Amino acid sequence: MDYINGTINATVLEMKFQITNINVKPAPLVADFSSRGPDPISPGVFKPDILAPAEDVLAAFKPDDSSSNGDYVPTQYMLESGTSMASPHAVGVAALLRAVHPDWSPAAIRSAIMTTAITIDNARETIKDQFNGGPATPLQFGAGHINPNRAMDPGLVYDLATQDYIQFIRGLGYNMAEMATIIRGTMWSCLENSPELNYPSFMNIIPGNDTSFPKTRNFTRGLTKVGDGPEDYHAQIEVPTGMKIKVVPEFLSFKGERDNQMFVISMEIDAELFSSGSVAYGFLRWVGSKKPHLVSSPIVVALQ
């Protein structure tokens, strides 16, 4: 600008503008640098939770600072990639949901984000992994790509209270001193240990050296209605060959807001499930009688 303002009859030889390409396919993709599941500390809890935009995101940058590679960058904005870019998107959606629903717990907000996520890309195929170009699994894309508009009205949520976390942490084998450090206090009680959380997903880890099949496992979950009025839901199961799922009950009837209903998933796994890889997955979807309520949760089995 100083050159333009201080020069008479300034000549521009060439000026190039950056062009934004739209409708690029396939999108979204799991970035090759994205963290993958399962969680090494607690593999029974499904991770990652969600997929959010994180590659070449225009972000504010500290003025007159150096970039990560040591080059001087005289700008206030940069195109950055990584978890530091995905997290603000996810946190921003969570903040918007809290503004719309101030009575929702953090667990309810997470559930709404996860159960309304998208697993199909704009080419109408399963979201792909940039690392190898093939279809990704929930251990790469989580519950799917974040979808803020649908998350505002999920229909049902998998809710959790503080006591649920206390029982779960205790079930991981922590002693009293470690529990006090994690909880940041000594005034707590734990009458029973819980091996799992009321999470909006189902994760089953099988040791790789365990060759005895079939295997069975049950999951117990609770759903809470977060909308006005009564509504009925029925279970819709999508599983691969080698996995059998039974949901009891198959139909849930909610009388109104905050009504809670429990259900149990019974899983049976045959060796055939792992004929094409060490990870297999399906989905449980609770389909509401009032559109567009579709409460989707991944069911993942992995050899480890």
Coordinates of C-alpha atoms in Angstrom, one line a residue:
M1 CA 0.0 0.0 0.0
D2 CA 2.9 2.4 0.7
Y3 CA 4.2 1.8 -2.8
I4 CA 0.8 2.4 -4.4
N5 CA 0.1 5.6 -2.3
G6 CA 3.6 7.0 -3.0
T7 CA 3.9 6.2 -6.7
I8 CA 2.4 8.1 -9.6
N9 CA 1.2 6.0 -12.5
A10 CA 2.2 2.8 -10.7
T11 CA 2.5 -0.2 -13.0
V12 CA 1.4 -3.7 -12.1
L13 CA 2.9 -6.4 -14.2
E14 CA 0.9 -9.3 -12.9
M15 CA -1.5 -9.9 -10.0
K16 CA -2.7 -13.4 -9.1
F17 CA -5.6 -14.1 -6.8
Q18 CA -6.1 -17.3 -4.8
I19 CA -9.1 -19.2 -6.0
T20 CA -11.3 -21.2 -3.6
N21 CA -12.3 -24.6 -5.1
I22 CA -15.8 -25.6 -4.1
N23 CA -17.6 -28.9 -4.3
V24 CA -14.3 -30.8 -4.1
K25 CA -14.9 -34.6 -3.8
P26 CA -14.5 -36.6 -1.7
A27 CA -15.0 -34.5 1.4
P28 CA -14.7 -34.6 4.3
L29 CA -11.6 -36.7 4.7
V30 CA -9.8 -38.0 7.8
A31 CA -6.5 -36.1 7.7
D32 CA -3.4 -38.3 7.6
F33 CA -2.2 -36.6 10.9
S34 CA -5.4 -37.2 12.7
S35 CA -5.3 -39.2 16.0
R36 CA -6.6 -42.7 15.9
G37 CA -8.3 -45.0 18.3
P38 CA -8.6 -47.0 20.4
D39 CA -7.7 -45.1 23.6
P40 CA -4.5 -46.7 25.0
I41 CA -5.4 -45.9 28.6
S42 CA -9.0 -47.0 28.6
P43 CA -9.6 -48.9 25.3
G44 CA -13.1 -49.9 26.3
V45 CA -14.2 -46.3 25.9
F46 CA -14.7 -45.5 22.2
K47 CA -12.3 -42.9 20.8
P48 CA -12.1 -40.6 18.9
D49 CA -15.4 -39.0 19.6
I50 CA -15.9 -36.8 16.5
L51 CA -14.3 -35.5 13.3
A52 CA -14.0 -31.7 12.8
P53 CA -12.3 -29.4 10.3
A54 CA -8.6 -29.2 10.9
E55 CA -6.6 -28.8 7.7
D56 CA -5.6 -25.5 6.2
V57 CA -7.8 -23.5 8.5
L58 CA -7.4 -19.7 8.4
A59 CA -6.5 -18.8 12.0
A60 CA -5.3 -15.8 13.9
F61 CA -1.5 -15.7 14.4
K62 CA 0.6 -13.9 16.9
P63 CA 2.0 -10.8 15.1
D64 CA 5.7 -10.5 14.4
D65 CA 6.3 -14.1 15.6
S66 CA 7.9 -17.0 13.9
S67 CA 6.1 -20.0 12.5
S68 CA 6.6 -23.6 13.6
N69 CA 9.5 -24.0 11.1
G70 CA 11.4 -21.0 12.3
D71 CA 10.6 -18.6 9.4
Y72 CA 9.7 -15.1 10.2
V73 CA 6.0 -14.5 9.5
P74 CA 5.0 -10.8 9.3
T75 CA 1.2 -11.5 9.4
Q76 CA -1.7 -11.8 11.8
Y77 CA -3.2 -14.8 10.0
M78 CA -2.0 -18.2 8.9
L79 CA -3.3 -21.4 7.4
E80 CA -2.8 -23.9 10.1
S81 CA -3.6 -27.7 10.5
G82 CA -3.9 -30.0 13.4
T83 CA -5.9 -30.7 16.6
S84 CA -5.5 -27.0 17.5
M85 CA -7.7 -26.2 14.6
A86 CA -10.2 -29.1 15.1
S87 CA -10.7 -28.3 18.8
P88 CA -12.0 -24.7 18.3
H89 CA -14.6 -26.0 15.8
A90 CA -15.9 -28.7 18.2
V91 CA -15.8 -26.4 21.3
G92 CA -17.5 -23.7 19.3
V93 CA -20.4 -26.1 18.4
A94 CA -20.5 -27.1 22.1
A95 CA -20.8 -23.5 23.2
L96 CA -23.6 -22.8 20.7
L97 CA -25.5 -25.9 22.0
R98 CA -25.0 -24.7 25.6
A99 CA -26.4 -21.3 24.6
V100 CA -29.5 -23.0 23.0
H101 CA -29.9 -25.6 25.8
P102 CA -28.4 -24.0 29.0
D103 CA -29.8 -26.9 31.1
W104 CA -27.8 -29.6 29.1
S105 CA -24.9 -31.3 30.9
P106 CA -21.5 -31.6 29.1
A107 CA -22.2 -35.3 28.5
A108 CA -25.6 -34.4 26.9
I109 CA -23.8 -31.9 24.6
R110 CA -21.2 -34.5 23.6
S111 CA -24.0 -37.1 23.0
A112 CA -25.9 -34.7 20.8
I113 CA -22.8 -33.9 18.7
M114 CA -21.9 -37.6 18.3
T115 CA -25.3 -39.1 17.6
T116 CA -26.1 -36.6 14.8
A117 CA -22.7 -36.8 13.1
I118 CA -22.2 -37.6 9.4
T119 CA -20.4 -40.8 8.3
I120 CA -21.1 -40.4 4.5
D121 CA -19.0 -38.0 2.3
N122 CA -20.3 -35.8 -0.5
A123 CA -19.7 -38.6 -3.0
R124 CA -22.2 -40.7 -1.0
E125 CA -19.6 -43.1 0.3
T126 CA -18.1 -43.8 3.7
I127 CA -15.7 -41.1 4.7
K128 CA -12.2 -41.9 3.5
D129 CA -8.8 -41.9 5.3
Q130 CA -6.3 -39.5 3.7
F131 CA -3.5 -41.8 5.0
N132 CA -4.3 -44.6 2.6
G133 CA -7.2 -43.4 0.5
G134 CA -9.4 -46.2 1.6
P135 CA -12.6 -46.1 3.6
A136 CA -12.1 -45.0 7.2
T137 CA -13.6 -46.7 10.2
P138 CA -15.0 -45.2 13.5
L139 CA -11.5 -45.6 14.9
Q140 CA -10.5 -42.9 12.5
F141 CA -13.6 -40.7 12.1
G142 CA -15.2 -41.4 15.4
A143 CA -19.0 -41.1 15.4
G144 CA -18.6 -39.1 12.2
H145 CA -18.1 -35.5 10.9
I146 CA -19.6 -32.8 13.2
N147 CA -23.0 -31.5 12.1
P148 CA -24.0 -28.5 14.2
N149 CA -27.6 -27.9 12.9
R150 CA -28.7 -31.5 13.6
A151 CA -27.0 -31.5 17.0
M152 CA -29.4 -28.8 18.2
D153 CA -32.3 -31.2 18.0
P154 CA -30.9 -34.8 18.6
G155 CA -34.2 -36.1 20.1
L156 CA -32.4 -38.3 22.7
V157 CA -29.1 -38.1 24.6
Y158 CA -26.9 -40.5 26.5
D159 CA -26.4 -38.5 29.7
L160 CA -23.9 -38.8 32.5
A161 CA -23.6 -37.4 36.0
T162 CA -20.5 -36.9 38.2
Q163 CA -21.2 -40.0 40.1
D164 CA -21.1 -42.1 36.9
Y165 CA -17.6 -40.9 36.2
I166 CA -16.5 -41.6 39.8
Q167 CA -17.8 -45.2 39.6
F168 CA -16.1 -45.7 36.2
I169 CA -12.7 -44.3 37.4
R170 CA -12.9 -46.5 40.5
G171 CA -13.6 -49.5 38.2
L172 CA -10.3 -48.8 36.4
G173 CA -8.4 -49.8 39.5
Y174 CA -7.3 -46.5 40.9
N175 CA -6.6 -46.4 44.7
M176 CA -8.0 -43.9 47.2
A177 CA -5.1 -41.5 46.9
E178 CA -5.2 -41.5 43.1
M179 CA -9.0 -41.1 43.2
A180 CA -8.7 -38.0 45.4
T181 CA -6.2 -36.5 43.0
I182 CA -8.4 -37.1 40.0
I183 CA -11.6 -35.9 41.6
R184 CA -9.7 -33.1 43.4
G185 CA -11.4 -33.8 46.7
T186 CA -11.9 -36.4 49.4
M187 CA -15.7 -36.0 49.9
W188 CA -17.0 -38.7 47.5
S189 CA -18.5 -42.2 47.8
C190 CA -18.5 -45.2 45.5
L191 CA -20.7 -48.0 46.5
E192 CA -20.1 -49.9 43.2
N193 CA -17.6 -50.0 40.4
S194 CA -18.8 -49.6 36.8
P195 CA -16.9 -51.2 34.0
E196 CA -18.4 -48.8 31.4
L197 CA -19.9 -45.4 30.9
N198 CA -23.3 -44.5 29.5
Y199 CA -21.5 -43.5 26.3
P200 CA -23.1 -42.8 22.8
S201 CA -21.0 -45.7 21.3
F202 CA -20.1 -49.3 21.9
M203 CA -16.5 -50.5 22.0
N204 CA -15.4 -54.2 22.3
I205 CA -11.7 -55.0 22.5
I206 CA -10.7 -58.6 22.0
P207 CA -7.1 -59.8 22.8
G208 CA -5.4 -60.9 19.6
N209 CA -4.2 -64.1 21.2
D210 CA -7.7 -65.2 22.2
T211 CA -8.9 -67.5 19.4
S212 CA -12.0 -68.9 21.0
F213 CA -15.2 -68.0 19.2
P214 CA -18.0 -67.2 19.4
K215 CA -17.8 -64.4 21.9
T216 CA -20.6 -62.6 23.7
R217 CA -20.9 -59.3 25.5
N218 CA -23.7 -57.1 26.8
F219 CA -23.9 -53.3 27.0
T220 CA -26.4 -51.4 29.1
R221 CA -27.3 -47.9 28.2
G222 CA -29.9 -45.2 29.1
L223 CA -31.4 -42.6 26.8
T224 CA -33.0 -39.3 28.0
K225 CA -35.5 -37.4 25.9
V226 CA -34.5 -33.7 25.4
G227 CA -37.5 -32.4 23.4
D228 CA -41.1 -31.6 24.3
G229 CA -43.9 -34.0 24.1
P230 CA -44.1 -37.8 23.8
E231 CA -42.3 -39.7 21.1
D232 CA -41.7 -43.4 20.2
Y233 CA -38.4 -44.8 18.9
H234 CA -37.5 -48.2 17.3
A235 CA -34.1 -49.7 17.0
Q236 CA -32.4 -50.1 13.6
I237 CA -29.3 -52.3 13.4
E238 CA -26.6 -52.3 10.7
V239 CA -23.9 -54.9 11.3
P240 CA -21.4 -56.8 9.1
T241 CA -21.3 -60.6 8.6
G242 CA -20.0 -62.3 11.7
M243 CA -21.6 -59.9 14.2
K244 CA -25.1 -60.5 15.7
I245 CA -26.8 -57.8 17.7
K246 CA -30.0 -58.0 19.7
V247 CA -31.5 -55.0 21.3
V248 CA -33.9 -55.3 24.3
P249 CA -36.4 -53.7 24.1
E250 CA -36.5 -52.9 20.4
F251 CA -39.0 -50.1 21.0
L252 CA -38.8 -47.2 23.5
S253 CA -41.7 -44.9 24.4
F254 CA -40.9 -41.6 25.9
K255 CA -43.6 -39.6 27.7
G256 CA -42.0 -36.2 27.6
E257 CA -38.8 -34.2 28.2
R258 CA -36.4 -35.7 30.7
D259 CA -38.0 -39.1 30.5
N260 CA -35.4 -41.8 30.7
Q261 CA -35.5 -45.4 29.2
M262 CA -32.9 -48.2 29.5
F263 CA -32.0 -50.8 27.0
V264 CA -29.5 -53.7 26.6
I265 CA -27.4 -54.7 23.6
S266 CA -26.4 -58.3 23.4
M267 CA -23.5 -58.9 21.0
E268 CA -22.3 -62.2 19.6
I269 CA -19.1 -62.3 17.5
D270 CA -17.8 -65.1 15.2
A271 CA -14.3 -65.5 13.8
E272 CA -15.7 -64.6 10.4
L273 CA -16.0 -61.0 11.5
F274 CA -12.3 -60.5 11.2
S275 CA -11.8 -62.2 7.8
S276 CA -11.0 -58.9 6.1
G277 CA -9.2 -57.0 8.9
S278 CA -8.7 -56.5 12.7
V279 CA -11.5 -53.9 13.0
A280 CA -15.2 -54.4 12.2
Y281 CA -18.1 -52.0 12.9
G282 CA -21.8 -51.4 12.6
F283 CA -24.4 -49.0 13.9
L284 CA -27.3 -48.8 16.2
R285 CA -29.8 -46.1 15.2
W286 CA -32.9 -45.2 17.2
V287 CA -35.4 -43.9 14.7
G288 CA -37.9 -41.4 16.1
S289 CA -41.6 -41.1 15.2
K290 CA -41.0 -37.4 14.8
K291 CA -38.7 -36.4 11.9
P292 CA -35.8 -35.8 11.7
H293 CA -34.8 -37.7 14.9
L294 CA -32.2 -40.3 14.2
V295 CA -29.9 -41.2 17.1
S296 CA -26.9 -43.0 15.7
S297 CA -24.1 -44.8 17.6
P298 CA -21.2 -46.8 16.2
I299 CA -20.6 -50.4 17.4
V300 CA -16.9 -51.3 17.1
V301 CA -15.1 -54.6 17.6
A302 CA -11.3 -54.6 17.4
L303 CA -8.6 -57.2 17.8
Q304 CA -5.7 -55.9 19.9

